[in-house]
XYZ file of C-alpha atoms in Angstrom:
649
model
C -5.732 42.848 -30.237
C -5.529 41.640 -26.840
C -5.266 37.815 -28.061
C -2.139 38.918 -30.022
C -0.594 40.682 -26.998
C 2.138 38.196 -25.544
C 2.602 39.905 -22.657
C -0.866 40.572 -21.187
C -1.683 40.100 -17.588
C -3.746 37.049 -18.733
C -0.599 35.494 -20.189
C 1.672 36.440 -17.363
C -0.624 34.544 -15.602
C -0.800 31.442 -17.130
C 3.067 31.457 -18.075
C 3.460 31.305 -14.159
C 1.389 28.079 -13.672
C 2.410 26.476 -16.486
C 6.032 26.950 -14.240
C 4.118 25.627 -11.301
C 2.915 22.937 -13.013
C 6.068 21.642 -14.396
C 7.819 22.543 -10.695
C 5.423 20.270 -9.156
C 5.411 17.278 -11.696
C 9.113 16.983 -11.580
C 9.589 17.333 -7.529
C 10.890 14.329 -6.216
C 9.921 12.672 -9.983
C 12.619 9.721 -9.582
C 11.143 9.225 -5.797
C 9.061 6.390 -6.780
C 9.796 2.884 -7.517
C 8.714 1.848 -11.035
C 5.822 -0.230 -10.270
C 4.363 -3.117 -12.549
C 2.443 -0.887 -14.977
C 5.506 0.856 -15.475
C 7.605 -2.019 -16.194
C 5.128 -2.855 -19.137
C 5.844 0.755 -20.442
C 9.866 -0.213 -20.136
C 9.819 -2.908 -21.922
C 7.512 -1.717 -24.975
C 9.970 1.594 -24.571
C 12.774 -0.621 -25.645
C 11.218 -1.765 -28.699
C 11.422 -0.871 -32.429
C 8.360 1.034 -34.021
C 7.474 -2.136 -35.694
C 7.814 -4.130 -32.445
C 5.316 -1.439 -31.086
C 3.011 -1.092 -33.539
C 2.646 -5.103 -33.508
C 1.034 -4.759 -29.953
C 3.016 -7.802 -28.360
C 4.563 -8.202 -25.077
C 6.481 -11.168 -24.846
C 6.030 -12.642 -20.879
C 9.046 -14.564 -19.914
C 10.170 -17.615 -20.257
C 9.105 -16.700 -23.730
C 5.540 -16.566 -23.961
C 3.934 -13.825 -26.676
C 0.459 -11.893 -25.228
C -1.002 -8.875 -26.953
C -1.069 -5.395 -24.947
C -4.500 -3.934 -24.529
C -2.887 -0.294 -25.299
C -1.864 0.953 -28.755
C 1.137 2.284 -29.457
C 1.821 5.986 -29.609
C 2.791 6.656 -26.335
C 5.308 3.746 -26.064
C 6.706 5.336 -29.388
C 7.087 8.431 -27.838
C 8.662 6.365 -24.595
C 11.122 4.940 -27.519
C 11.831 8.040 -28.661
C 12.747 9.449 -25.470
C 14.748 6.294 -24.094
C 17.064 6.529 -27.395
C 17.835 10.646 -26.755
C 17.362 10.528 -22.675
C 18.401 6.727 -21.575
C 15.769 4.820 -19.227
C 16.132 6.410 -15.750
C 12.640 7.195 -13.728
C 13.081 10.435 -14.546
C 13.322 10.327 -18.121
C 10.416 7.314 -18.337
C 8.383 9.701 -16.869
C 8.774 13.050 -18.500
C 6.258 12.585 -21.453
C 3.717 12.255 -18.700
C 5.240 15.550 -16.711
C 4.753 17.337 -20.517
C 1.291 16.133 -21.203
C 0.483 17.203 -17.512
C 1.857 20.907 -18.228
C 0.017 20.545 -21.645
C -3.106 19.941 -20.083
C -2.864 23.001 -17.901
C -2.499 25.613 -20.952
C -5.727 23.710 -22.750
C -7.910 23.936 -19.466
C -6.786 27.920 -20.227
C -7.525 28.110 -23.753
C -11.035 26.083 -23.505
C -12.060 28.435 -20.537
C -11.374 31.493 -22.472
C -12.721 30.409 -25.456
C -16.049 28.735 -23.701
C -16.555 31.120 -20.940
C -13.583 33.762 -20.473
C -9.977 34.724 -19.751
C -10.696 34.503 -15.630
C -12.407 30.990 -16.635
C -9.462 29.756 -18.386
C -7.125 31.105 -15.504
C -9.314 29.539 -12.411
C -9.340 26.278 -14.549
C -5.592 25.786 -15.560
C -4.934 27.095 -11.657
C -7.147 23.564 -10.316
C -5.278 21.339 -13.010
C -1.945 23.252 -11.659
C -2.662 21.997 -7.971
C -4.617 18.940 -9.059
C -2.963 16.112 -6.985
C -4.612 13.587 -9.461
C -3.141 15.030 -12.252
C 0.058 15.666 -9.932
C 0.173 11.857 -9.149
C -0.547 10.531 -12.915
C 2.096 13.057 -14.631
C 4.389 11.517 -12.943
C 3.750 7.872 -13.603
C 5.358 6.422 -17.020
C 1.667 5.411 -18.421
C -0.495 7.388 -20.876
C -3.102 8.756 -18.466
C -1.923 12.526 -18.888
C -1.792 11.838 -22.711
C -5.283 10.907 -22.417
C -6.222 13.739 -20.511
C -4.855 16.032 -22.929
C -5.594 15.121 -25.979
C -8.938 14.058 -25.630
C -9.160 17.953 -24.517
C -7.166 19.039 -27.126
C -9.492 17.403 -29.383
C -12.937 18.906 -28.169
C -11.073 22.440 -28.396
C -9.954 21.871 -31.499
C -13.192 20.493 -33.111
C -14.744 23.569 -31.261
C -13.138 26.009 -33.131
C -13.117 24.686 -36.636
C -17.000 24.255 -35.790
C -16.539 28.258 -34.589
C -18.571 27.547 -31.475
C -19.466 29.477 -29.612
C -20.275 32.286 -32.296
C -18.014 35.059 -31.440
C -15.095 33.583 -30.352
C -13.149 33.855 -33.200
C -11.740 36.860 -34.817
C -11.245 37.517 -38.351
C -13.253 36.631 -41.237
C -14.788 33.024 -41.185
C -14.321 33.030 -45.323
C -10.829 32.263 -44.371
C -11.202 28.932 -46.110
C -7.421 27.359 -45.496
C -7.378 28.466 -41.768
C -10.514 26.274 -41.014
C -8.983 23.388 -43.057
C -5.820 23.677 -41.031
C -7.751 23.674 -37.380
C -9.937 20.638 -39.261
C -6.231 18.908 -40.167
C -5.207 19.887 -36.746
C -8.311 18.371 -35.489
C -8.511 15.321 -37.174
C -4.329 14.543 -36.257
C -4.889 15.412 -32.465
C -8.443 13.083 -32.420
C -6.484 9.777 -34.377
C -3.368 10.432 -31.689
C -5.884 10.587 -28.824
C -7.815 6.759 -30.201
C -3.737 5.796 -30.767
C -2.913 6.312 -26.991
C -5.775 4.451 -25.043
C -8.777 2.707 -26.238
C -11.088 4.122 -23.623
C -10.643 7.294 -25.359
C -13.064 5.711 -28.320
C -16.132 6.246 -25.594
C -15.446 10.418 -26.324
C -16.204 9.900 -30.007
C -20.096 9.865 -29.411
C -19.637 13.437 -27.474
C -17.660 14.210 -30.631
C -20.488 12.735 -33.048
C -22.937 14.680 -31.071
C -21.298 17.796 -31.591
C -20.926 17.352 -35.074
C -24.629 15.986 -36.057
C -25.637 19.287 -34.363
C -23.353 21.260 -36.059
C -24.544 19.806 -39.948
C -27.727 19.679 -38.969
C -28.031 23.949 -37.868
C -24.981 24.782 -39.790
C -25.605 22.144 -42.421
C -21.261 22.344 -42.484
C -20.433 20.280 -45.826
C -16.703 20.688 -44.749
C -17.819 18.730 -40.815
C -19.383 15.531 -43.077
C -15.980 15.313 -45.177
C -14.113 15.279 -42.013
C -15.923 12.698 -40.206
C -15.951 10.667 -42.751
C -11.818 11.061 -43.390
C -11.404 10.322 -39.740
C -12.861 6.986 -39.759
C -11.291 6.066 -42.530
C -8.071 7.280 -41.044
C -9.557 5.557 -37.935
C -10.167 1.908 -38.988
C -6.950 0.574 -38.245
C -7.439 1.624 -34.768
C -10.687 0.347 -34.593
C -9.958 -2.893 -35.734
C -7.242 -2.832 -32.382
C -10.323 -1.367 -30.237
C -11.974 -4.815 -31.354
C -9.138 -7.138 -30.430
C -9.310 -5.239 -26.640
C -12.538 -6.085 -26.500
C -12.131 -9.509 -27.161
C -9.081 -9.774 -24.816
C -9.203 -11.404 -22.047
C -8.651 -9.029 -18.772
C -6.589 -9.295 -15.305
C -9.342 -10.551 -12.311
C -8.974 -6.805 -10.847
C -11.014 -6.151 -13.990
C -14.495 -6.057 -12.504
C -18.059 -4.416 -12.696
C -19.165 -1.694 -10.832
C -22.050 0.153 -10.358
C -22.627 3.655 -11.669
C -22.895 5.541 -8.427
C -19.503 4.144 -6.781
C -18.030 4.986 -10.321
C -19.118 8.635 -10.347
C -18.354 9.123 -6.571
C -14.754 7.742 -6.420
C -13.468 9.457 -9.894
C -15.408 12.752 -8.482
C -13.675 12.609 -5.236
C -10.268 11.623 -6.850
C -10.498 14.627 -9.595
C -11.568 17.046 -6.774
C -8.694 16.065 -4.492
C -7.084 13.169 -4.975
C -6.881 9.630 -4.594
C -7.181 8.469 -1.079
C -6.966 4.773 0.504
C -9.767 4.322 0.971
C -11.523 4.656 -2.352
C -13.825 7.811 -1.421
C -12.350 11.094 -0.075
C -14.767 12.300 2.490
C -17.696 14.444 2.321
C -16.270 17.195 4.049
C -13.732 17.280 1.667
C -15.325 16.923 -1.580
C -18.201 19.502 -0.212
C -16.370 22.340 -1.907
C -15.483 21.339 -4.985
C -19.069 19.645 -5.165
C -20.575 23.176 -4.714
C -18.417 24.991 -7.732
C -19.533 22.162 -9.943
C -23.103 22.753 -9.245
C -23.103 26.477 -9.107
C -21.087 25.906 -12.634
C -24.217 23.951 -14.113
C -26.571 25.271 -12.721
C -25.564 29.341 -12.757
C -24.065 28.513 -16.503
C -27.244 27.186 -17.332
C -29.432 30.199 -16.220
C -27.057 32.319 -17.740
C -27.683 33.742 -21.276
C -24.495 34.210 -22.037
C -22.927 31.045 -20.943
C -25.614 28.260 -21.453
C -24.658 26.792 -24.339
C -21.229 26.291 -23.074
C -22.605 24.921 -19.681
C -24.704 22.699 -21.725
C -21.738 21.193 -24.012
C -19.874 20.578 -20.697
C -22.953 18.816 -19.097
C -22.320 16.618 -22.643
C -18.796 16.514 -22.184
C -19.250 15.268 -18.726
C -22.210 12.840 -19.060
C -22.272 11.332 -23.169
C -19.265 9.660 -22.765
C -19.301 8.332 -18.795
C -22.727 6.940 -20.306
C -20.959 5.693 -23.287
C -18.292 4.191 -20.787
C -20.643 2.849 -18.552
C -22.579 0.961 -21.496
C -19.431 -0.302 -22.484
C -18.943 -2.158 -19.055
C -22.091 -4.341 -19.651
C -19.622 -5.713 -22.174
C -16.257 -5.782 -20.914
C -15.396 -4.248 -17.468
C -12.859 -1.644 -18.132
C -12.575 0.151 -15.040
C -10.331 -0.503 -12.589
C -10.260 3.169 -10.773
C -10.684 6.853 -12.168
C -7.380 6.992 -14.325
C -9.402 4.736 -16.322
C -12.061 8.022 -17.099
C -9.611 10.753 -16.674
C -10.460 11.883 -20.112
C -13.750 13.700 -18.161
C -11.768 15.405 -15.753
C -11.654 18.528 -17.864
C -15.219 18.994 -17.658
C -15.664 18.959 -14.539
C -12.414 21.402 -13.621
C -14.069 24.060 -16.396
C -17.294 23.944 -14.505
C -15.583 24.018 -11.396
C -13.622 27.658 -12.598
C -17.135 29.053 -14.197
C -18.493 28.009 -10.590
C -16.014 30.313 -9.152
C -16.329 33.152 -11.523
C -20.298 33.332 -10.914
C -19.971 33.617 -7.430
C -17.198 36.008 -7.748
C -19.265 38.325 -9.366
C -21.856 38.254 -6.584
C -20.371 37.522 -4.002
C -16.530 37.877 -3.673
C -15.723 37.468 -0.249
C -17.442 34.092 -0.690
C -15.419 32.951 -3.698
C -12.354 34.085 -1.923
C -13.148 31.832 0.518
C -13.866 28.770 -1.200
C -11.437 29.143 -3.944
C -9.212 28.768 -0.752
C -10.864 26.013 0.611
C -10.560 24.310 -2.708
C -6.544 25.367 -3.021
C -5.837 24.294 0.636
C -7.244 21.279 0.257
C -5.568 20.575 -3.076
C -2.190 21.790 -1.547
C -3.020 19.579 1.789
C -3.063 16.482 -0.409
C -0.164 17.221 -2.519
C 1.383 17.220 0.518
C 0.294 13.814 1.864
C 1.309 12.188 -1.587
C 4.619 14.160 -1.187
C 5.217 12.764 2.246
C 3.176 10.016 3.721
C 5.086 7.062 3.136
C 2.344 4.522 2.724
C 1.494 6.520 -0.551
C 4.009 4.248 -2.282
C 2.732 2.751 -5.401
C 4.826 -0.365 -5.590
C 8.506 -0.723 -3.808
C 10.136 -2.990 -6.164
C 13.278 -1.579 -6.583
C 13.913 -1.984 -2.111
C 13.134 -5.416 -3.177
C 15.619 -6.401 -6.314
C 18.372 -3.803 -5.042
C 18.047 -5.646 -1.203
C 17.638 -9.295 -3.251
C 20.869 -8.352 -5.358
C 22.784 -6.905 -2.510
C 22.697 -10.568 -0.811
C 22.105 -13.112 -3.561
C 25.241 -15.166 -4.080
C 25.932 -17.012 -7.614
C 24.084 -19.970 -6.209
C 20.959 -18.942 -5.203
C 18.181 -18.479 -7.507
C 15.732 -15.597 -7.267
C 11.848 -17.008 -7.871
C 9.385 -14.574 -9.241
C 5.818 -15.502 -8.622
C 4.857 -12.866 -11.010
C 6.259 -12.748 -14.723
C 4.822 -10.002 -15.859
C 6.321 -7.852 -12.489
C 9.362 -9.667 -13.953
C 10.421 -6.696 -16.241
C 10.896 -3.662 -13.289
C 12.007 -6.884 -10.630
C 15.023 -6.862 -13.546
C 15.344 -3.137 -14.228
C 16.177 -3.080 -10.398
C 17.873 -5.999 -10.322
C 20.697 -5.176 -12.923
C 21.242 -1.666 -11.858
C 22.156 -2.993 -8.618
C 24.355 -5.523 -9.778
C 22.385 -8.755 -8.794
C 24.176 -11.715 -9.619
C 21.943 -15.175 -8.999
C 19.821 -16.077 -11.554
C 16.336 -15.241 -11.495
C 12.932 -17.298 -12.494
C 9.402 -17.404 -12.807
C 7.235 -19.666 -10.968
C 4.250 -20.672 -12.127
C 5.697 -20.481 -15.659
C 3.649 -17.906 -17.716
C 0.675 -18.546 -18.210
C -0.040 -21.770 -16.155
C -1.858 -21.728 -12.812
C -1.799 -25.410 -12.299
C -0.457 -24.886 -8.143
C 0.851 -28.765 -8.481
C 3.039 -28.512 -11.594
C 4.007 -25.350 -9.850
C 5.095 -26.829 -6.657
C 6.798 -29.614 -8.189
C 9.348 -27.052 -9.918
C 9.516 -24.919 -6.664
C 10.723 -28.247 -5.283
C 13.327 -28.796 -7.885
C 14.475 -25.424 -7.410
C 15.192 -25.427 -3.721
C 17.202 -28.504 -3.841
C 19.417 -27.274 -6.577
C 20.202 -23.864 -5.302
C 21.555 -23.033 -2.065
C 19.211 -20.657 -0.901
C 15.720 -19.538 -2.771
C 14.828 -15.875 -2.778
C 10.868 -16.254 -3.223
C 9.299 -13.087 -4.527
C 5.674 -13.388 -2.710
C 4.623 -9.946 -3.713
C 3.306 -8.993 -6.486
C 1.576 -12.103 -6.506
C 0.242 -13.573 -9.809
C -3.439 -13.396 -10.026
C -5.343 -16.406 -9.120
C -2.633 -18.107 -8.670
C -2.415 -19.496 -4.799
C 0.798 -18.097 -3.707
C -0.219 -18.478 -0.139
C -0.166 -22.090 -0.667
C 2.922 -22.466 -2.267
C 5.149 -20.097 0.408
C 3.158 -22.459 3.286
C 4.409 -25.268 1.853
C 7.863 -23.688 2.167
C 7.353 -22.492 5.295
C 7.102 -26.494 6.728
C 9.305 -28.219 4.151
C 12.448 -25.858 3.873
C 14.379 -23.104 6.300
C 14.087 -19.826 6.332
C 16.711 -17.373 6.596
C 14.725 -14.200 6.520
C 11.805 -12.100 4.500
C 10.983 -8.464 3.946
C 8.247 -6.715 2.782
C 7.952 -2.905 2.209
C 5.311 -0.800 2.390
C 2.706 -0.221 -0.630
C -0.316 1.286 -1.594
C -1.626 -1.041 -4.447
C 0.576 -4.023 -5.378
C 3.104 -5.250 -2.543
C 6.565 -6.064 -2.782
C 7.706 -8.722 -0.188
C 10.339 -11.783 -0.561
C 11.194 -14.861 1.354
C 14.318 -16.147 1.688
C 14.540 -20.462 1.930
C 16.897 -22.871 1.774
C 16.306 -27.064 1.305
C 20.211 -27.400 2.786
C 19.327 -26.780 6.767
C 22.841 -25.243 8.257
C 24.050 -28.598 10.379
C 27.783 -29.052 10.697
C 29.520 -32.072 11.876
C 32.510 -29.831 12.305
C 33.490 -25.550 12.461
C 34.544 -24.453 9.624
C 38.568 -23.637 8.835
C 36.909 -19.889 8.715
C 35.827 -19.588 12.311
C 37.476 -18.599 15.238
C 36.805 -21.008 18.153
C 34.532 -19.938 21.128
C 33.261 -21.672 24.059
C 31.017 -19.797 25.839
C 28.223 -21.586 27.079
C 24.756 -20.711 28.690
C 24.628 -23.854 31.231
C 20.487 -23.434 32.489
C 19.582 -23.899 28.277
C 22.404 -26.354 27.682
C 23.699 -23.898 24.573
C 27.068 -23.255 23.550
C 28.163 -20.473 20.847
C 30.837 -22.693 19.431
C 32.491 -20.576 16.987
C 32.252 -17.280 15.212
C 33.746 -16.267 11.748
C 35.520 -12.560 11.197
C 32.450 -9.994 11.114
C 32.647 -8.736 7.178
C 31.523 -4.886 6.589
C 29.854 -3.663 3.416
C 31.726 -1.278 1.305
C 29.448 1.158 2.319
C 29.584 0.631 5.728
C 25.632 0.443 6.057
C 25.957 -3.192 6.722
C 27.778 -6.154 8.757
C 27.612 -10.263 8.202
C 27.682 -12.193 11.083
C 28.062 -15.799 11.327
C 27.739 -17.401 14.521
C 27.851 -21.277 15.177
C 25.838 -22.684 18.122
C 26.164 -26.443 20.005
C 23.728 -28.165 22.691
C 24.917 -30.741 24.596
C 21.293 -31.347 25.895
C 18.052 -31.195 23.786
C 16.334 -27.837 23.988
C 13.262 -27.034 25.810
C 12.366 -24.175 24.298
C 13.380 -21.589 21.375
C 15.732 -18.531 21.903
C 15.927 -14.899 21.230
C 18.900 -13.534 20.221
C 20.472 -9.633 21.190
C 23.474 -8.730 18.901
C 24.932 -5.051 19.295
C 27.767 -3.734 17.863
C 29.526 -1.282 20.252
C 32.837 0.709 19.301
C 35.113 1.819 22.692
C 33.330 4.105 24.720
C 30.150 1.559 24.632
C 28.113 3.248 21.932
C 25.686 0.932 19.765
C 26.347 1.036 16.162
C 24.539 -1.683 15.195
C 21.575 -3.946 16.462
C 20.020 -6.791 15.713
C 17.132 -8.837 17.436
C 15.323 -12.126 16.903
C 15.612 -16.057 16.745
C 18.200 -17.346 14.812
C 15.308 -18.918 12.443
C 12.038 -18.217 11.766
C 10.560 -21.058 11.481
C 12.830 -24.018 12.869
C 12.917 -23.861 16.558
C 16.150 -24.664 18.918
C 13.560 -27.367 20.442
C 14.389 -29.309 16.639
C 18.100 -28.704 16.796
C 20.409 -31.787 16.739
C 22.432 -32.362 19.665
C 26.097 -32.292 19.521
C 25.997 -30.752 16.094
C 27.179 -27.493 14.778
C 24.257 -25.229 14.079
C 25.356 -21.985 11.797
C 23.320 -19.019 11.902
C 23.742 -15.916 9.376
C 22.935 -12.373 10.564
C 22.655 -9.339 7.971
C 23.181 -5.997 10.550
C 22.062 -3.112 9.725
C 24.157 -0.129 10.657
C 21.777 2.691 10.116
C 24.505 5.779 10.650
C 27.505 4.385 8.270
C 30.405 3.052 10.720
C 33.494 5.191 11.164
C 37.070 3.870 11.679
C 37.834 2.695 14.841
C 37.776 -1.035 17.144
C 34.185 -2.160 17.663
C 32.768 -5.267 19.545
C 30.528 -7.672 19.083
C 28.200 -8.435 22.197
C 25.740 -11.337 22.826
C 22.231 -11.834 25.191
C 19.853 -14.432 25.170
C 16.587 -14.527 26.573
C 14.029 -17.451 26.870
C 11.068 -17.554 23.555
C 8.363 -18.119 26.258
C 9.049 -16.529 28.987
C 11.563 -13.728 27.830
C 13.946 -14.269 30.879
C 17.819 -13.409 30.690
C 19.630 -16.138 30.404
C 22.936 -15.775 32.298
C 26.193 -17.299 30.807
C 28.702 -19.345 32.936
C 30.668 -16.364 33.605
C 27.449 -14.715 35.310
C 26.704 -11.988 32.543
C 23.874 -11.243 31.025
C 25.750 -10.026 27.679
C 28.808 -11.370 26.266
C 31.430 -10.315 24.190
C 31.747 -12.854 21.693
C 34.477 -10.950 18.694
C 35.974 -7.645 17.957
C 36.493 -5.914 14.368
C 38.987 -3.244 13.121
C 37.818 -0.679 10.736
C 40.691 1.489 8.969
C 40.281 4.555 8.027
């Protein structure tokens, strides 16, 4: 009766990391930027069912390609948006469920395969499991995956009553197996409806069932299969178009060995930088695994469940790897997460044999394991280069700045659907294009409308990063770099695709005369022949975070070299506020400054502690490019006040 007994230790138990679980796959859940991926997800999330189930993402300008993932998880995406609105949090919590999901199936396989301290161990590794962590918390279907495709071998499990003994009550009970055969069949065509990779479990699944007929000689297991792929053929005929689709360059063969030892090191800890974990760490989890083979395997009692996860683990990564001979499908171990259960059921059964041996020895590496988990949880918690993709820094920083007429040029249309999520929500203005238009790579036609864009817009936000694949973006942004100006760039730190702008303009800032906006100066720097001419009223952000600074400069002599600039924005007492450092252009020198003309430069200054009321200044150096000496001004100072501000209250 204990199976009926809600309130068991066993189910205390799990109830408490299933709370875990969810605690640590909504921590910090919005933290992320949406990265490319995720934008595809967005924009299939705002579709109708029939717009999903049609399988087309249309690029912009307008150009119609075909998704190589079905559609039930971007219905349930829908589904969600329409009750829950499209915030990172709520794009991401059918991945947080499926991850929690997951956790009570590792439990009920273990029980059922090996026993209640199984099932306990196991659901405890996908608890801490920074892999599963990191993907439940990602708007894409890899959780999904994970837990159906386990759902599916449980399910198929029981109505096959393997092992013998599991279940209780009679086995004449004809409508209860044809209800876990129903449930079976529904959770199997959901699974092949979320990703086609999850078509490589079907020959475990075949397997299991040609054994089953053929000892059991099951009449009910033949009438299933064959309902299922009838059921099945519309999916298949989708599985066929992926095949036949053309994939991204990033698509690429690998070799069996790297395959196993990256998704083994990933599943065991996590996913590092640098492809593999190291030994040192993997060592533990490496010796459960084998001690859950091997022990399972000499064990009467547990070999043929050691032996169906050996199957579980190694029919369908053969399966997958046959399948890259034909189309590479891999990109990293998300790809196979669907054997991931496997090996954490193994891993648990490892535990358990030790523990009754030896128990001071599974103590201690069940706490290796955990520490280890819990150490990397904490590096993808906290180590800032752990960020997928920083697109939103990029639109909200692009949006903050753009004026009506500039243009914003996306080297990446497909990025173009999170660059716009971003974008809006912070209230960019300037129009925004692609470049190369979708799907061209041709780098001349390219160029030519780069070159029509510059000179119709006054400045030319160029979003480098992501780059479009084979496409030569490094070409096109060198090109810029000796043909137009540039006011600034950014790029922010990422762990897979970058995000990084430039920011041009054709129309190079040379006044014949100050503007009616700038307050006259005419302090001059006599050993470089420069003269700050002029300076317009510094303008604060609303938030205070920020302060615009145009300055104009004047050389009565050609210039012999380039210039730093020091600005620092000091209230009363002399304490900085704000700084900013550099030469008033990256890439056009003072040397190529016209004589006699107004030169204007724009400075965006950060004020990293908000700025309280008060009366600040504005304070000048310069110091040589070349040789970094202090350039005195003709009153003999080093730094010079050049304007004051007034913040109210």
């Amino acid at each position: 009766m204990d199976r009926f007994r809600l309130f068991n230790r066993p189910a205390w138990r799990l109830i408490a990391l299933l709370l875990i679980a969810f605690g640590l796959r909504v921590y910090h859940l919005d933290a992320q930027s949406l990265w490319n991926d995720e934008g595809l997800a967005l924009y299939r999330a705002r579709l109708t069912l029939s717009e999903n189930l049609s399988n087309v993402i249309v690029v912009p300008p307008n150009v119609p390609t075909r998704d190589t993932n079905p559609p039930l998880y971007f219905i349930e995406l829908s589904a969600l948006r329409m009750a829950a609105g499209e915030s990172e949090y709520a794009l991401r919590f059918v991945s947080v469920m499926a991850g929690v999901l997951l956790v009570a199936l590792l439990y009920v396989t273990g029980k059922r395969l090996y026993s209640a301290r199984v099932g306990l161990i196991a659901a405890g590794l996908g608890t801490l499991s920074p892999f599963l962590v990191w993907y439940s918390q990602e708007a894409r279907p890899y959780t999904q995956i994970a837990a159906l495709s386990l759902a599916s071998v449980y399910l198929l499990l029981r109505a096959l009553r393997f092992p013998r003994g599991a279940d209780e009550g009679p086995a004449s009970a004809t409508w209860r197996s044809w209800l876990i055969w129903a449930a079976w069949g529904a959770v199997t065509l959901a699974m092949l409806a979320s990703h086609f990779n999850t078509f490589l479990l079907l020959p475990l699944e075949g397997l299991i069932l040609a054994i089953a007929m053929i000892r059991l000689r099951r009449r009910e297991a033949l009438i299933v299969m064959g309902g299922l792929l009838l059921l099945a053929a519309p999916l298949i005929v989708y599985a066929v178009s992926r095949a036949q689709t053309t994939l991204d360059a990033v698509f690429r063969f690998r070799p069996l060995d790297s395959i196993a030892q990256e998704s083994l090191s990933a599943f065991v800890i996590g996913a590092p930088h640098e492809i593999f974990q190291p030994l040192w760490a993997v060592l533990p989890g490496l010796m459960l695994l084998t001690v859950g083979v091997v022990g399972g395997l000499l064990s009467k009692a547990w070999r043929q469940s050691a032996w169906l996860m050996l199957a579980y683990l190694l029919v369908p990564l053969a399966a997958f790897y046959a399948a890259m001979f034909v189309t590479p499908i891999y990109i990293g171990p998300r790809h196979i997460i669907f054997l991931l259960p496997p090996i954490y059921l193994l891993m648990a059964a490892g535990v358990t044999l030790i523990w009754n041996r030896w128990r001071v020895i599974a103590w201690g590496v069940i706490a290796l394991q955990v520490g280890l988990m819990g150490w990397w949880l904490t590096v993808q918690f906290t180590d800032p280069s752990y960020v997928k993709q920083d697109v939103r820094s990029a639109a909200c920083e692009i949006a903050a700045d753009a004026r009506r007429d500039d243009i914003v040029v996306l080297n990446d249309a497909v990025g173009s659907f999170v660059f716009d999520y971003y974008y809006q929500r912070c209230g960019g203005e300037a129009p925004w294009t692609s470049i190369p238009v979708y799907p061209s790579l041709d780098f001349d036609e390219a160029l030519s409308q780069f070159q029509a864009t510059t000179e119709a817009a006054n400045r030319v936000w160029y979003v480098t990063q992501p780059a479009r694949a084979a496409f030569d973006v490094r070409g096109m942004d060198e090109w810029a770099r000796g043909h137009l100006l540039r006011l600034g760039h950014q790029k922010f730190t990422a762990m897979w695709l970058g995000s990084a702008y430039q920011l041009y303009t054709a129309h190079f800032p040379i006044l014949d005369m100050l503007p009616q906006s700038a307050q006259p100066r005419a302090l001059t720097w006599p050993s470089a022949g420069l003269q700050l001419a002029g300076v317009e009223p510094i303008v604060i952000s609303p938030a205070r975070d920020q302060a615009q600074v145009n300055l104009y400069w004047q050389l009565d002599q050609p210039a012999q070299r380039n210039f730093n600039f020091t600005l620092r924005l000091v209230d009363s007492t002399g304490a900085e506020w704000g700084l900013w450092r550099g030469t008033a252009f990256d890439n056009w020198s003072a040397k190529k400054w016209p004589v006699g003309k107004y030169v204007g430069q724009s400075v965006n200054m950060i004020l990293p502690n908000g700025l309280p009321a008060g009366e600040y200044a504005l304070l000048v150096s310069i110091v040589g490019g070349q040789t970094n000496e202090v350039m005195p001004s003709a009153v003999g100072l080093t730094e010079v006040e050049i304007t004051k501000t007034k913040v109210e209250p």
